Every structure is written in structure tokens, then in C-alpha cells.
Tab-separated table of C-alpha atoms in Angstrom:
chain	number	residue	atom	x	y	z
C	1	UNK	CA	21.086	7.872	-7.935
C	2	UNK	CA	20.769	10.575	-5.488
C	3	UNK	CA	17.793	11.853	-7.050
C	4	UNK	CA	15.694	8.258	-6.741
C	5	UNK	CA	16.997	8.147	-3.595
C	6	UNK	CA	15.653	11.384	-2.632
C	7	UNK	CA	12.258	10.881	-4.618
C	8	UNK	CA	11.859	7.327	-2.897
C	9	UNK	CA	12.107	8.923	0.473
C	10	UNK	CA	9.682	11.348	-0.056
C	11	UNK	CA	7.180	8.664	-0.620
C	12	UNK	CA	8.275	7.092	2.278
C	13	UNK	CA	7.557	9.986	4.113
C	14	UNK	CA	4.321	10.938	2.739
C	15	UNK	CA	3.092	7.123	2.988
C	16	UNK	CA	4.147	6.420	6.487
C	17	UNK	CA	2.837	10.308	7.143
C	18	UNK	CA	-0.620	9.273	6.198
C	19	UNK	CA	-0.291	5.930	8.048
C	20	UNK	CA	0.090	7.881	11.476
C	21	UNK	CA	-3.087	9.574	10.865
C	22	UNK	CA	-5.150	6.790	9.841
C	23	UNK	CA	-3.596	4.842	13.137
C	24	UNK	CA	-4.179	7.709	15.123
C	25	UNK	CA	-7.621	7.953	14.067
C	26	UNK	CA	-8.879	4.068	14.438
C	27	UNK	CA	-7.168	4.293	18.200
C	28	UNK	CA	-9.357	7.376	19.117
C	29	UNK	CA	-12.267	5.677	16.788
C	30	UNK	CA	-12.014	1.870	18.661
C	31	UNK	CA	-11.594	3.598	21.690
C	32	UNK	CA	-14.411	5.934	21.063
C	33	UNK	CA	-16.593	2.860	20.255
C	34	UNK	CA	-15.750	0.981	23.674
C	35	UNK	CA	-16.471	4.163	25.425
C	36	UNK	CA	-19.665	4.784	23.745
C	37	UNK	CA	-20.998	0.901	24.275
C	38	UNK	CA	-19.660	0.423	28.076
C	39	UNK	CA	-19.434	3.556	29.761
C	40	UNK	CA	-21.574	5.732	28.211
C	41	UNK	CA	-24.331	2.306	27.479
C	42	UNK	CA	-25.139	3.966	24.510
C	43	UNK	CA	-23.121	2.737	21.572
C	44	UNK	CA	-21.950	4.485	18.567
C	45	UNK	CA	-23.329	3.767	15.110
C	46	UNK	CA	-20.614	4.833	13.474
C	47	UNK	CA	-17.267	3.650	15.036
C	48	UNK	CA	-17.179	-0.141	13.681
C	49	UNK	CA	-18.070	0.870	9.899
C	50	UNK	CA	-15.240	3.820	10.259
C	51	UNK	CA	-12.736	1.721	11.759
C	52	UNK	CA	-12.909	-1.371	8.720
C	53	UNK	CA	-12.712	1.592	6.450
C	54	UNK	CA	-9.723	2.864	8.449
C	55	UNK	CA	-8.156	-0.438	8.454
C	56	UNK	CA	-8.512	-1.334	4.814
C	57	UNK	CA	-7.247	1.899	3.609
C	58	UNK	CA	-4.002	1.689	6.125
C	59	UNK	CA	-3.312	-1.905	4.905
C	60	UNK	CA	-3.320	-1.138	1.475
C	61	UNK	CA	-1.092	2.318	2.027
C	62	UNK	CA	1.023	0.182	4.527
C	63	UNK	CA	1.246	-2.118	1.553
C	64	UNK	CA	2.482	0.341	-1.008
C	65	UNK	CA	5.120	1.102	1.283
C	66	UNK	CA	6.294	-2.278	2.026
C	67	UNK	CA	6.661	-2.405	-1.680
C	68	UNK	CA	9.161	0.430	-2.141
C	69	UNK	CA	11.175	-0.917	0.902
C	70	UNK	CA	10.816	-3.983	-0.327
C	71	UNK	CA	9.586	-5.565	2.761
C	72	UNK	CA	7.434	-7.526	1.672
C	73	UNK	CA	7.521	-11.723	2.230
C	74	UNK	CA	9.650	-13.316	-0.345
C	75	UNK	CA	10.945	-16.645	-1.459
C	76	UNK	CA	14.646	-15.782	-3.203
C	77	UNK	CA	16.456	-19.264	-2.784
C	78	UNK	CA	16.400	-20.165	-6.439
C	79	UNK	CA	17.353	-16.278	-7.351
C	80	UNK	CA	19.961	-15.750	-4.783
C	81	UNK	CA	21.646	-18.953	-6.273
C	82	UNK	CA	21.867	-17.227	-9.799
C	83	UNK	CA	24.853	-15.424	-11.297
C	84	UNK	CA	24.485	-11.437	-10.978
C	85	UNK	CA	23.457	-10.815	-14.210
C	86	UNK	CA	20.754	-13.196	-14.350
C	87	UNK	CA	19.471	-12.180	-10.926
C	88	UNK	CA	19.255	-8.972	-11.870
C	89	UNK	CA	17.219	-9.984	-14.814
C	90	UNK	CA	14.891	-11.807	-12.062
C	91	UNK	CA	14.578	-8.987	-10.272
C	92	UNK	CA	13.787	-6.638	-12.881
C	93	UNK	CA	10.866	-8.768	-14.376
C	94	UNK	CA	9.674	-9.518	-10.912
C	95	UNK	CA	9.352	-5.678	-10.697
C	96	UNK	CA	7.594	-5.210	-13.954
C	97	UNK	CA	4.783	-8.272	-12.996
C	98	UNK	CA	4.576	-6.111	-10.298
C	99	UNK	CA	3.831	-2.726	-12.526
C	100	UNK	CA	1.520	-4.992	-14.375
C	101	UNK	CA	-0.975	-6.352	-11.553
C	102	UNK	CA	-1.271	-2.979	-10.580
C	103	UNK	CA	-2.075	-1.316	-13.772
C	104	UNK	CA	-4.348	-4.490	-15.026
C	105	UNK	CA	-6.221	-5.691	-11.576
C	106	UNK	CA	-5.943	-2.396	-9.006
C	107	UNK	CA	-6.466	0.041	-11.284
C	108	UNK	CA	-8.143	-1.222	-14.108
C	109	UNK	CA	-9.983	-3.735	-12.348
C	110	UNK	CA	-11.253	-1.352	-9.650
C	111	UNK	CA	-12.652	1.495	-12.137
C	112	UNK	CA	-15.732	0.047	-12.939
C	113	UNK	CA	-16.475	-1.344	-9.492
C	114	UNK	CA	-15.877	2.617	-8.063
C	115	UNK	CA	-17.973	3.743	-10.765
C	116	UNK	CA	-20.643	1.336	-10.057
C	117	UNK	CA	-20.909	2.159	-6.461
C	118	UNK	CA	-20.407	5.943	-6.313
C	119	UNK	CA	-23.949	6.519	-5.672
C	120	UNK	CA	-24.372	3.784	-3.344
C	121	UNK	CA	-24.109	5.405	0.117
C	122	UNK	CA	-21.913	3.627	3.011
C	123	UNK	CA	-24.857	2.365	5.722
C	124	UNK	CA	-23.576	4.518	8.767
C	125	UNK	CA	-21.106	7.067	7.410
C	126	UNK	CA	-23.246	7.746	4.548
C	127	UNK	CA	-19.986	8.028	2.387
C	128	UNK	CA	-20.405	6.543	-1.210
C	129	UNK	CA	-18.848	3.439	-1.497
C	130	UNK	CA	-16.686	4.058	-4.707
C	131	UNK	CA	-14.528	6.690	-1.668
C	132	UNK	CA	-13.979	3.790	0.069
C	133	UNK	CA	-12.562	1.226	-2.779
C	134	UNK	CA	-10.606	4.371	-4.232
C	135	UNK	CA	-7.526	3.325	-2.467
C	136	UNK	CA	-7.507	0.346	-4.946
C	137	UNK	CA	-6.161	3.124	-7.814
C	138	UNK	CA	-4.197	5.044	-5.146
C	139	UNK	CA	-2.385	2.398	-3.728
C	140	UNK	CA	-1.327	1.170	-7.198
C	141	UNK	CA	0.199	4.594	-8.179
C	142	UNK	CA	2.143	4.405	-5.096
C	143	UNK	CA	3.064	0.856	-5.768
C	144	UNK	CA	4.061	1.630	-9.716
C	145	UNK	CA	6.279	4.524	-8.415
C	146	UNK	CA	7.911	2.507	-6.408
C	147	UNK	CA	8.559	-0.241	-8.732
C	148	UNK	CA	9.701	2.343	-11.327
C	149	UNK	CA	12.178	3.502	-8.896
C	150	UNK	CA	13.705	0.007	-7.965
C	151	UNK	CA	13.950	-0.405	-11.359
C	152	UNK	CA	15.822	2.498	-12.178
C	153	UNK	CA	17.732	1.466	-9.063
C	154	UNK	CA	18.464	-1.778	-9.841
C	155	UNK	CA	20.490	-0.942	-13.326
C	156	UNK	CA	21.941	2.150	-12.385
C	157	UNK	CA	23.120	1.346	-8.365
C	158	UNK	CA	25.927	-0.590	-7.622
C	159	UNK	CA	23.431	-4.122	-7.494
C	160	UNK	CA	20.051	-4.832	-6.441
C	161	UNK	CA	17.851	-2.904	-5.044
C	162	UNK	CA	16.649	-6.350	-3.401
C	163	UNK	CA	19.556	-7.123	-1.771
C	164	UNK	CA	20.599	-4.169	-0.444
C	165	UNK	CA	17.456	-3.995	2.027
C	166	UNK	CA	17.806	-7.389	3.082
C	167	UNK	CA	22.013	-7.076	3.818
C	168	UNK	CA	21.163	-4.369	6.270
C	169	UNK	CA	18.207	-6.187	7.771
């Protein structure tokens, strides 16, 4: 238990790591951007197309993470009224839909559209597009890891993985 403990919080750390630098870098980029277009009347070209790139790729990342604290928004009335074994059994193939819609639509899904557009050039960065919807595929690793993990969690802890974030919250 230790062990998925320890490999869940490495995640954690790498995630909300990565996070801080893509933060960091839309602050200076916005605030780059304002400078650029009030003070300096000559505005950037790049700033706005960086910062929705910035954005998306933090949300998504953000997202992963949420998923292996499982903080994420969730209805659990009808579960939490079940006996333990069953709600386990909820949880469990709640995780594994999960593992699915990432393998099926974020990483399957995404390959052809990253293929398709890894020649077509971003119109200010000049980055190729397919870069930019890679965090579809990167994201879902992350998520699947984490899934993986409350799953091993959940049947060899002392209860759900579930519930034991939301009795401390």
C-alpha cells in the first residue's frame, strides 16, 4: 500500500510541478501581452495564441490530477446508500469507464487528429498543431495511472479510495 501511495505522490508532484510552470508562464505571457498593447502601443503577436495553448494544456494536466485525488465533481447519493461490497463494486467499474474513455476517445481518438495536423503550423508560434493536441495522449496516461492506482487501492486499502478523500475534505 505504501508503494501506491508513494508512486501516486510522485505523480502528484510531477503534475502539480508542471502546473506551476505553465501558470507561471501564462502570468508573465498575459502580462507580457498587456504590456506590449498599452504601454509599449505595440502589441505582441504572439502572447494570446501562447496563452490558449498554455491554458488548454494546464486544464487538461490540472485534470489528470484531479483524477488521482479524486477531486473531481461527483454525484454519489445512490452509491453512498449501497452496502460496502457493492459500493466498492461501483467504484471499481466507475474507475475502469474511466480507463476506457481514455484509452478509446483521448488516446485513440486523438492519434489521427495529431497525425493529421503535424505539418500544419500554429499561425503565430509557428508550432505544428499535432504539439499542441498532444496533451490529449499525455493527459490520458496520467489519468490511466491514476485510475490503475485507485484501483489497486480500492481492493487492497482498508475501503475506498473514494471515500477516504472526501472524509478528510
Amino acid at each position: 500500500m505504501q508503494t501506491v501511495k508513494f508512486l501516486k505522490s510522485v505523480m502528484d508532484k510531477c503534475l502539480f510541478g508542471i502546473n506551476i510552470v505553465i501558470l507561471t508562464l501564462l502570468v508573465v505571457d498575459v502580462s507580457w501581452q498587456v504590456l506590449s498593447r498599452y504601454v509599449a502601443q505595440s502589441p505582441s503577436t504572439f502572447t494570446d495564441e501562447a496563452a490558449r495553448f498554455l491554458m488548454v494544456w494546464m486544464s487538461f494536466l490540472g485534470g489528470a490530477y484531479l483524477f488521482g485525488n479524486n477531486g473531481h465533481l461527483s454525484v454519489t447519493s445512490l452509491r453512498d446508500m449501497m452496502p460496502a461490497n457493492a459500493k466498492k463494486t461501483v467504484v471499481a467499474f466507475t474507475y475502469a469507464l474511466i480507463v476506457l474513455f481514455a484509452v478509446f476517445v483521448m488516446i485513440y481518438g486523438s492519434q489521427r487528429l495529431i497525425g493529421r495536423t503535424m505539418g500544419q503550423p500554429s499561425p503565430s508560434l509557428g508550432i505544428p498543431m499535432g504539439v499542441f493536441y498532444s496533451i490529449l495522449p499525455i493527459s490520458a496516461v496520467c489519468i490511466i495511472y491514476y485510475m490503475i492506482l485507485n484501483i489497486i487501492e480500492l481492493f487492497l486499502g482498508n475501503g475506498s479510495a473514494n471515500e477516504d478523500k472526501k472524509e478528510g475534505a
